[in-house]
XYZ file of C-alpha atoms in Angstrom:
579
model
C 141.998 18.685 88.331
C 144.204 18.043 91.340
C 145.883 20.981 93.236
C 148.822 21.108 95.593
C 149.366 23.088 98.650
C 152.531 23.812 100.751
C 150.159 24.164 103.616
C 147.576 21.227 104.323
C 145.252 21.206 106.963
C 143.866 23.876 109.707
C 146.356 26.074 111.713
C 145.471 25.722 115.136
C 147.688 27.589 117.761
C 147.942 29.073 121.097
C 150.367 32.022 121.858
C 153.555 30.913 123.716
C 153.443 27.584 121.983
C 154.752 26.065 118.532
C 152.168 24.040 116.185
C 153.071 22.534 113.188
C 152.133 24.164 109.688
C 152.776 21.234 107.576
C 154.365 17.918 107.676
C 156.599 18.828 104.623
C 156.128 22.530 103.663
C 158.317 22.112 100.432
C 158.029 23.500 96.911
C 155.764 21.867 94.179
C 156.317 21.494 90.394
C 154.130 23.675 88.395
C 155.035 22.633 84.669
C 153.878 19.317 82.846
C 156.622 17.241 81.367
C 159.330 18.962 78.917
C 160.804 17.687 76.137
C 163.990 16.555 76.171
C 166.307 19.841 76.193
C 163.529 21.946 77.082
C 163.706 24.631 79.720
C 161.201 26.977 81.460
C 162.967 30.650 80.951
C 160.707 33.031 82.786
C 157.363 33.167 84.724
C 155.039 35.760 85.907
C 151.883 35.721 88.297
C 148.592 37.129 87.336
C 147.452 40.166 89.214
C 144.933 38.424 91.404
C 147.539 35.600 91.965
C 145.597 32.525 90.731
C 147.511 31.759 87.677
C 151.102 31.646 86.613
C 152.080 32.536 82.777
C 155.462 30.827 81.658
C 157.753 30.719 78.902
C 159.161 27.472 77.913
C 159.961 25.191 75.118
C 157.959 22.796 76.393
C 156.892 20.784 73.128
C 159.646 21.632 70.654
C 163.369 22.221 71.862
C 164.633 25.452 71.122
C 161.137 27.044 70.352
C 159.694 28.745 73.482
C 156.054 28.830 73.842
C 153.482 30.261 76.497
C 151.485 28.588 78.937
C 149.073 29.239 81.650
C 148.758 26.913 84.946
C 146.830 27.541 88.093
C 149.402 28.750 90.893
C 148.107 25.800 93.062
C 149.154 23.346 90.382
C 147.352 21.730 87.556
C 147.524 20.964 83.810
C 149.494 23.621 81.831
C 147.523 25.476 78.570
C 149.199 26.963 75.790
C 148.301 30.246 74.978
C 150.122 31.234 71.730
C 149.310 30.701 68.344
C 151.395 27.686 66.216
C 154.966 28.740 65.649
C 155.808 28.319 61.684
C 158.873 29.940 61.546
C 161.407 27.567 60.282
C 164.422 28.863 62.311
C 165.029 30.939 65.558
C 161.065 30.702 65.983
C 159.343 31.075 69.105
C 158.094 33.498 71.866
C 160.716 35.935 73.162
C 158.686 38.041 75.673
C 155.417 38.447 77.292
C 153.329 40.574 79.687
C 150.216 40.318 81.636
C 147.571 43.186 81.412
C 146.996 44.957 84.922
C 143.777 43.555 85.145
C 144.805 40.022 84.466
C 142.496 39.429 81.270
C 144.939 39.412 78.408
C 148.502 38.196 77.922
C 150.562 40.219 75.193
C 153.691 38.368 73.482
C 156.086 38.618 70.802
C 158.514 36.574 68.800
C 159.350 35.010 65.461
C 156.059 33.261 65.421
C 155.573 32.991 61.532
C 158.808 34.198 59.729
C 162.359 33.841 61.298
C 163.467 37.288 60.796
C 160.370 39.177 61.634
C 158.954 39.981 65.097
C 155.081 40.007 65.580
C 153.049 41.085 68.394
C 149.816 39.221 69.589
C 147.427 39.377 72.471
C 145.340 36.489 73.648
C 142.758 36.119 76.520
C 144.385 34.620 79.571
C 141.821 31.964 79.804
C 142.441 30.928 75.978
C 140.719 32.073 73.008
C 141.643 33.692 69.509
C 144.759 35.682 69.354
C 145.119 39.104 68.101
C 147.862 40.636 65.959
C 148.696 44.011 66.943
C 151.501 45.176 64.646
C 151.763 45.947 60.946
C 154.926 45.056 59.439
C 156.992 46.752 56.774
C 155.110 45.099 54.154
C 151.675 46.581 55.302
C 153.143 49.966 55.017
C 154.128 49.382 51.523
C 157.710 49.438 52.065
C 160.235 46.813 51.262
C 161.955 44.901 53.942
C 165.573 44.863 53.587
C 166.381 43.481 57.076
C 164.945 41.965 60.184
C 162.004 43.734 61.666
C 162.285 43.951 65.468
C 159.609 44.958 68.191
C 160.648 45.890 71.727
C 159.757 47.819 74.738
C 156.326 46.400 75.082
C 154.147 48.253 77.585
C 150.364 47.738 78.515
C 148.160 50.904 79.650
C 147.277 50.946 83.498
C 143.539 50.584 82.394
C 144.306 47.317 80.594
C 142.928 48.969 77.120
C 145.904 49.519 74.932
C 149.270 48.102 74.245
C 152.332 50.343 73.021
C 155.495 49.274 71.594
C 158.547 50.121 69.823
C 158.856 48.575 66.117
C 162.176 48.919 63.982
C 161.181 47.715 60.642
C 164.188 47.076 59.199
C 166.872 46.733 62.255
C 168.496 50.237 61.358
C 167.908 51.786 65.049
C 164.775 53.478 63.892
C 162.321 52.538 66.316
C 158.815 53.950 65.577
C 156.260 54.219 68.496
C 152.697 52.448 68.090
C 149.780 52.254 70.129
C 147.081 49.432 69.594
C 143.964 48.136 71.148
C 144.577 45.108 73.139
C 141.534 42.964 71.718
C 141.806 43.854 67.844
C 143.414 42.891 65.069
C 145.553 45.559 62.834
C 144.959 44.796 59.117
C 146.958 46.732 56.908
C 145.812 50.439 55.823
C 147.566 53.702 55.283
C 145.827 56.694 57.020
C 145.583 59.595 54.614
C 145.661 63.075 55.465
C 147.274 62.786 59.235
C 150.570 62.655 60.344
C 150.250 59.286 61.920
C 150.501 56.003 59.932
C 147.093 54.143 60.443
C 148.229 50.636 60.178
C 145.019 49.068 61.235
C 141.524 49.814 60.517
C 140.624 49.165 64.005
C 143.011 51.567 65.703
C 146.524 50.478 65.560
C 148.447 53.672 65.111
C 151.808 55.255 64.928
C 152.422 57.989 67.663
C 155.790 59.220 66.649
C 156.241 62.187 64.401
C 156.187 61.124 60.705
C 157.971 64.211 59.619
C 161.402 62.450 59.900
C 160.979 58.597 59.677
C 164.720 57.988 60.225
C 164.708 59.844 63.815
C 164.296 57.088 66.400
C 162.104 56.810 69.465
C 164.601 55.969 72.298
C 162.102 55.168 75.189
C 158.522 56.321 76.596
C 156.525 56.311 79.550
C 152.768 55.895 80.027
C 150.746 58.329 82.288
C 149.426 56.522 85.305
C 146.113 57.492 84.421
C 146.407 55.980 80.994
C 145.421 59.061 78.900
C 149.006 60.059 77.527
C 152.378 58.775 76.659
C 155.497 60.955 76.938
C 158.356 59.918 74.404
C 162.137 60.724 73.745
C 162.729 61.217 70.106
C 166.258 61.361 68.518
C 167.815 64.547 66.616
C 170.097 62.696 63.911
C 170.187 61.232 60.463
C 169.954 57.667 59.572
C 173.509 56.360 60.228
C 174.419 58.586 63.102
C 175.742 56.911 66.411
C 173.057 56.816 68.945
C 175.573 58.099 71.667
C 175.877 61.390 69.550
C 172.147 62.068 69.591
C 170.461 64.730 71.457
C 166.856 64.326 72.104
C 163.483 66.152 71.904
C 160.721 65.161 74.333
C 156.964 64.467 73.337
C 153.779 63.901 74.472
C 150.726 62.455 72.787
C 147.303 61.145 73.538
C 147.505 57.432 73.741
C 145.251 56.669 71.194
C 144.651 60.120 69.241
C 144.826 59.965 65.447
C 145.208 63.803 65.447
C 148.535 65.379 64.832
C 147.652 68.278 67.039
C 147.382 65.776 69.911
C 151.479 66.064 69.873
C 153.040 68.254 72.158
C 156.768 69.059 72.180
C 157.635 69.678 75.842
C 161.185 70.899 75.768
C 162.400 74.193 74.099
C 164.528 74.406 71.211
C 167.353 75.450 73.043
C 167.573 72.594 75.534
C 170.375 70.818 73.395
C 170.524 67.664 75.595
C 167.248 66.436 76.885
C 168.291 63.273 78.891
C 166.772 59.960 78.294
C 165.433 59.551 81.675
C 162.243 61.380 82.395
C 159.220 60.821 84.528
C 155.487 61.319 84.812
C 154.067 62.320 88.102
C 151.632 60.211 89.974
C 148.496 62.488 89.046
C 149.419 62.300 85.655
C 149.638 66.234 85.229
C 153.455 66.820 85.002
C 156.563 65.680 83.143
C 159.684 66.126 84.860
C 162.937 65.847 82.863
C 166.748 66.687 82.594
C 168.211 68.985 79.850
C 171.262 70.766 78.780
C 170.459 74.295 78.745
C 171.718 76.540 75.570
C 174.737 74.140 74.986
C 176.414 75.202 78.461
C 176.992 71.570 79.514
C 175.056 72.384 82.494
C 172.032 70.263 83.138
C 169.055 71.521 85.027
C 165.856 69.767 86.203
C 162.607 71.027 84.286
C 158.906 70.376 84.905
C 156.611 70.479 81.873
C 152.651 70.259 81.809
C 151.722 66.757 80.181
C 149.527 68.322 77.627
C 150.312 71.744 77.121
C 152.757 73.289 74.823
C 153.668 76.277 77.574
C 157.225 76.612 78.412
C 158.875 74.174 80.928
C 159.665 75.467 84.342
C 163.281 74.809 85.884
C 162.929 73.273 89.264
C 166.828 73.677 89.870
C 166.977 77.787 88.981
C 167.222 78.845 92.685
C 170.492 77.243 92.868
C 172.612 79.221 90.369
C 175.487 77.067 91.081
C 173.791 73.878 89.941
C 175.674 72.104 87.449
C 174.192 68.345 87.252
C 170.675 67.778 88.121
C 170.288 64.176 86.537
C 168.320 61.799 89.136
C 164.970 62.362 90.855
C 161.973 60.454 92.199
C 158.513 61.756 92.848
C 156.803 61.633 96.269
C 153.768 59.026 96.000
C 151.129 61.920 96.681
C 152.613 63.522 93.358
C 153.037 66.987 95.139
C 156.976 67.006 94.894
C 160.050 65.584 93.381
C 163.294 64.717 95.126
C 166.275 65.026 93.235
C 170.148 65.091 93.221
C 172.309 67.988 91.933
C 175.881 68.540 92.053
C 177.422 72.049 91.994
C 179.433 73.822 89.087
C 182.630 74.034 90.913
C 182.358 70.092 91.250
C 181.466 69.766 94.775
C 179.544 66.870 96.023
C 175.876 65.930 95.122
C 173.262 67.379 97.160
C 169.816 66.405 97.748
C 166.956 68.938 97.190
C 162.935 68.803 97.153
C 160.826 70.972 95.010
C 157.096 71.244 94.531
C 155.581 70.439 91.319
C 152.612 73.090 91.686
C 153.312 76.713 90.629
C 153.797 77.812 94.144
C 157.189 77.447 96.057
C 160.668 76.822 95.127
C 163.297 73.872 95.607
C 164.877 73.514 99.195
C 168.137 71.927 100.103
C 167.292 69.061 102.172
C 171.127 68.517 103.523
C 174.073 69.853 101.488
C 176.510 67.078 101.638
C 177.858 64.323 99.785
C 175.199 61.719 98.429
C 175.339 58.582 96.580
C 173.298 55.132 96.686
C 172.369 51.961 94.879
C 168.263 52.222 95.128
C 166.697 49.815 92.788
C 164.591 51.353 89.868
C 161.824 53.827 91.289
C 159.372 54.037 88.916
C 159.166 54.533 84.925
C 162.656 54.730 83.281
C 163.959 56.311 86.144
C 166.978 54.763 88.209
C 167.456 56.965 91.450
C 169.446 56.574 94.457
C 166.777 57.646 97.023
C 163.926 56.179 98.304
C 160.734 58.003 99.546
C 158.473 56.886 102.165
C 154.456 56.175 101.647
C 153.908 59.181 103.869
C 155.632 61.250 100.918
C 158.001 62.837 103.763
C 160.464 60.391 104.665
C 163.725 60.460 102.322
C 165.878 57.640 102.634
C 169.265 57.480 100.863
C 172.843 56.544 101.559
C 175.884 58.962 101.439
C 179.735 58.916 102.781
C 178.874 61.871 105.196
C 181.535 60.518 108.012
C 183.891 58.815 105.949
C 184.950 59.146 102.438
C 183.669 56.334 100.380
C 181.852 54.900 102.947
C 178.116 54.766 102.185
C 175.829 54.806 105.228
C 172.053 54.704 105.480
C 170.297 58.255 106.215
C 166.593 59.541 106.366
C 165.436 63.061 106.107
C 162.356 64.748 106.017
C 161.507 65.589 102.140
C 159.221 68.492 102.427
C 160.792 70.956 104.663
C 163.594 73.336 104.876
C 167.404 71.901 105.571
C 167.976 70.096 108.919
C 170.275 67.533 110.194
C 169.389 64.043 108.799
C 169.141 60.904 110.947
C 171.907 58.216 110.345
C 169.812 54.797 110.419
C 173.038 52.336 109.861
C 176.499 53.026 110.592
C 179.432 50.978 109.056
C 182.505 50.447 111.104
C 185.102 49.724 108.191
C 186.301 51.882 105.195
C 186.039 48.824 102.926
C 182.267 48.280 103.709
C 179.032 49.675 101.898
C 175.262 49.539 101.625
C 174.604 48.265 98.047
C 170.996 48.207 97.924
C 168.038 49.137 100.122
C 164.127 49.030 99.826
C 161.529 50.348 102.441
C 158.400 48.296 103.050
C 155.040 49.525 101.560
C 154.175 50.329 104.822
C 157.081 52.458 105.818
C 157.750 50.732 108.985
C 160.776 48.800 107.805
C 163.978 49.225 105.447
C 165.583 46.141 104.141
C 169.201 46.565 102.756
C 172.079 44.521 101.681
C 175.418 45.192 103.000
C 179.067 43.526 103.871
C 178.390 45.366 107.200
C 179.659 42.411 109.284
C 182.396 41.077 107.132
C 184.320 42.439 104.216
C 183.352 41.260 100.640
C 180.459 39.246 102.181
C 177.022 40.817 101.186
C 174.160 39.885 104.005
C 170.859 41.104 104.338
C 169.494 43.242 107.104
C 166.338 45.164 108.438
C 166.049 48.340 110.417
C 163.050 50.021 111.249
C 162.317 53.387 109.704
C 162.941 55.344 112.768
C 166.588 53.479 113.095
C 165.533 51.041 115.931
C 165.695 47.027 115.732
C 168.768 46.713 113.286
C 169.288 42.963 112.717
C 170.781 40.565 110.301
C 167.916 38.572 108.704
C 169.905 36.348 106.366
C 171.829 33.182 107.708
C 175.408 33.345 108.536
C 177.335 33.029 105.065
C 180.749 31.654 103.946
C 183.431 33.120 101.979
C 181.811 31.863 98.506
C 178.269 33.074 99.460
C 176.852 36.503 99.081
C 172.976 37.539 99.092
C 172.325 38.231 95.249
C 168.812 40.010 95.582
C 166.008 40.391 97.495
C 162.017 41.313 97.267
C 159.364 42.343 99.579
C 155.875 40.745 99.406
C 153.083 43.251 98.741
C 151.581 42.290 102.099
C 154.565 43.428 104.144
C 154.721 39.923 105.750
C 158.001 38.478 104.092
C 161.259 39.189 102.347
C 162.276 36.675 99.689
C 165.829 36.258 98.977
C 168.557 34.556 96.929
C 172.021 33.413 97.650
C 174.675 32.990 95.389
C 177.490 30.664 95.920
C 180.536 30.753 93.825
C 178.946 32.839 91.243
C 175.964 30.707 90.867
C 172.231 31.701 92.379
C 171.710 28.494 94.324
C 169.289 29.144 97.444
C 166.460 30.861 97.916
C 165.132 31.777 101.254
C 161.978 33.717 103.113
C 161.775 35.513 106.455
C 158.972 37.291 108.186
C 159.339 40.862 108.499
C 157.950 40.880 111.994
C 160.185 38.431 113.692
C 161.422 34.623 113.429
C 164.345 33.244 111.533
C 164.886 32.734 107.540
C 163.715 29.428 106.109
C 164.886 27.750 102.850
C 162.255 27.708 100.063
C 164.026 25.300 97.315
C 164.643 22.487 99.633
C 165.302 19.010 97.854
C 167.201 20.582 95.083
C 170.020 18.400 93.414
C 173.485 19.183 93.743
C 174.678 21.762 92.080
C 171.221 23.316 91.225
C 170.810 26.830 90.292
C 167.690 29.178 90.403
C 167.314 31.099 87.037
C 164.792 33.696 88.587
C 161.769 34.002 90.794
C 158.366 35.895 91.136
C 156.049 36.715 93.830
C 152.547 36.754 93.569
C 150.954 40.364 94.123
C 148.864 38.791 96.893
C 152.043 38.139 98.728
C 151.171 34.368 99.185
C 153.311 32.589 96.883
C 156.910 32.502 95.640
C 157.403 30.855 91.969
C 160.715 30.311 90.736
C 162.641 28.332 87.880
C 165.525 26.466 88.034
C 167.294 22.818 87.674
C 165.687 21.826 91.199
C 165.047 17.957 90.524
C 167.255 17.246 87.463
C 170.534 18.937 86.816
C 170.577 21.274 83.615
C 166.849 21.113 83.405
C 165.162 24.464 84.250
C 161.546 23.662 85.501
C 158.973 25.857 87.487
C 158.130 25.627 90.977
C 156.183 27.492 93.639
C 156.043 27.801 97.205
C 153.110 28.723 99.521
C 154.079 31.382 102.242
C 152.242 30.590 105.586
C 149.567 33.419 106.326
C 150.268 34.905 109.443
C 147.073 36.719 111.002
C 148.855 37.476 114.247
C 152.228 39.551 114.041
C 153.230 37.865 117.212
C 153.528 34.567 115.331
C 156.184 33.788 112.871
C 156.919 30.585 110.606
C 160.358 28.753 111.858
C 161.772 25.588 109.933
C 162.600 22.895 112.613
C 165.717 20.584 112.497
C 163.323 17.993 111.099
C 162.558 19.985 107.972
C 159.068 20.979 109.297
C 157.627 24.438 109.192
C 156.376 25.673 112.508
C 154.330 28.658 113.439
C 155.798 29.862 116.722
C 153.897 32.625 118.413
C 155.990 34.688 120.797
């Protein structure tokens, strides 16, 4: 098997000089030839960074299948079973297990209207069907069967998924071993339906099968699952539904293992909830006594004892809706609004029984932070030391959201402004601290109205600089991601509404360099992913052939010395410059 690398040869350099990394330093194609009309739709890198799994209608136009290819290039290997569905068949989604040993995928594989779920060893082998369908449950199918929200436990042992057997918004929650088939069986004498003799079982309560499971989170220790369960009849609109919150052991057939976490008088449990990093606590927001006032609560994940309100020290709090856990799992930082409709404030509360909430700084707070963990989308980010809280707020000028930091574990004190904006029309639209806590990368139209560019600032506020190239009025930074080794920022640039350019820049220094070089005119990047090792960028789009999406990879240069950074020269070569 022939493999490729974006960086051939030995890196030899002396500080103070520039040396060539590679004569070409360009992306290389990963997929084999596609059938006419075929496209690559998505791709993910295995945890060890050795393989890429991608979904493409490579063999039959309109029927996507699953393939594995070495990240350095080579022959693609099909992973899914043969697709026999006559219409609309194919793999529609997939996940790679955290240990990199299995791929779990779903789709209309054998019948056009019914979704099935399978697992297969990533190096190839016999596929296992994980779900039981409506016929297995001795029910009569009256509509499409849909599987959604597939998650794999952190220990890679089980697969959880939602299954709506009749497409009536009646999702049921199931848990299955990742490596066993699920032959049909009905388990007598227990609340859960055991649809497999080898371990597939239903976790959602069976006392009211028309009540849907809305969403769920798996505990970090892989022992329990917490899910929201709708209070409604079969045909009630989901927007009018209140929710109960339940916790179940991940693989228990014993109905006594099912614990209701919220109290009956909490009428409006929010869909957003989270499990602490140590797997001991569940935090959720709920309306109490039908008062239209949402407070934040903490409950033990495996106990039916009454939950504790985290926001009770502030009797004037009306809405406590968004929150994030500190990495050490000891505290939760949340935002809340006062009853009189005043500005949102930021608070910190301990998760243990000792202590109470403290207001970190009572002022207007708002932000656009990316999803933090589980099902929570919050407007704050917490540093790896569990102390630094980073957020945006309009403290100095109304509706101008600047970047601030504050200590998240102590009593109120003056926060520090990290980034100022000079115009009332400008904002910070997204921010992300690096894993080592040293830098914060953010998107903003800081320099020019309506042109979103990429910036970097150190966590202490020093070293603010633009790290994207100068953009025209038709261009914007569309997205960015940080590599796991804290070495690079990879970002895409949208031009005239299309995501067309992909760049990388060292977090240490240097200038940005383009990754999708040599692309045909009008090409568009459909998506990109980073390897967990931080060495490769994988992306898919019509790089070589217009309107044909293919899979490509680019190997980022390894930087052993922070004083050395990669820079692309005018000739197109990638050079390592040591400062």
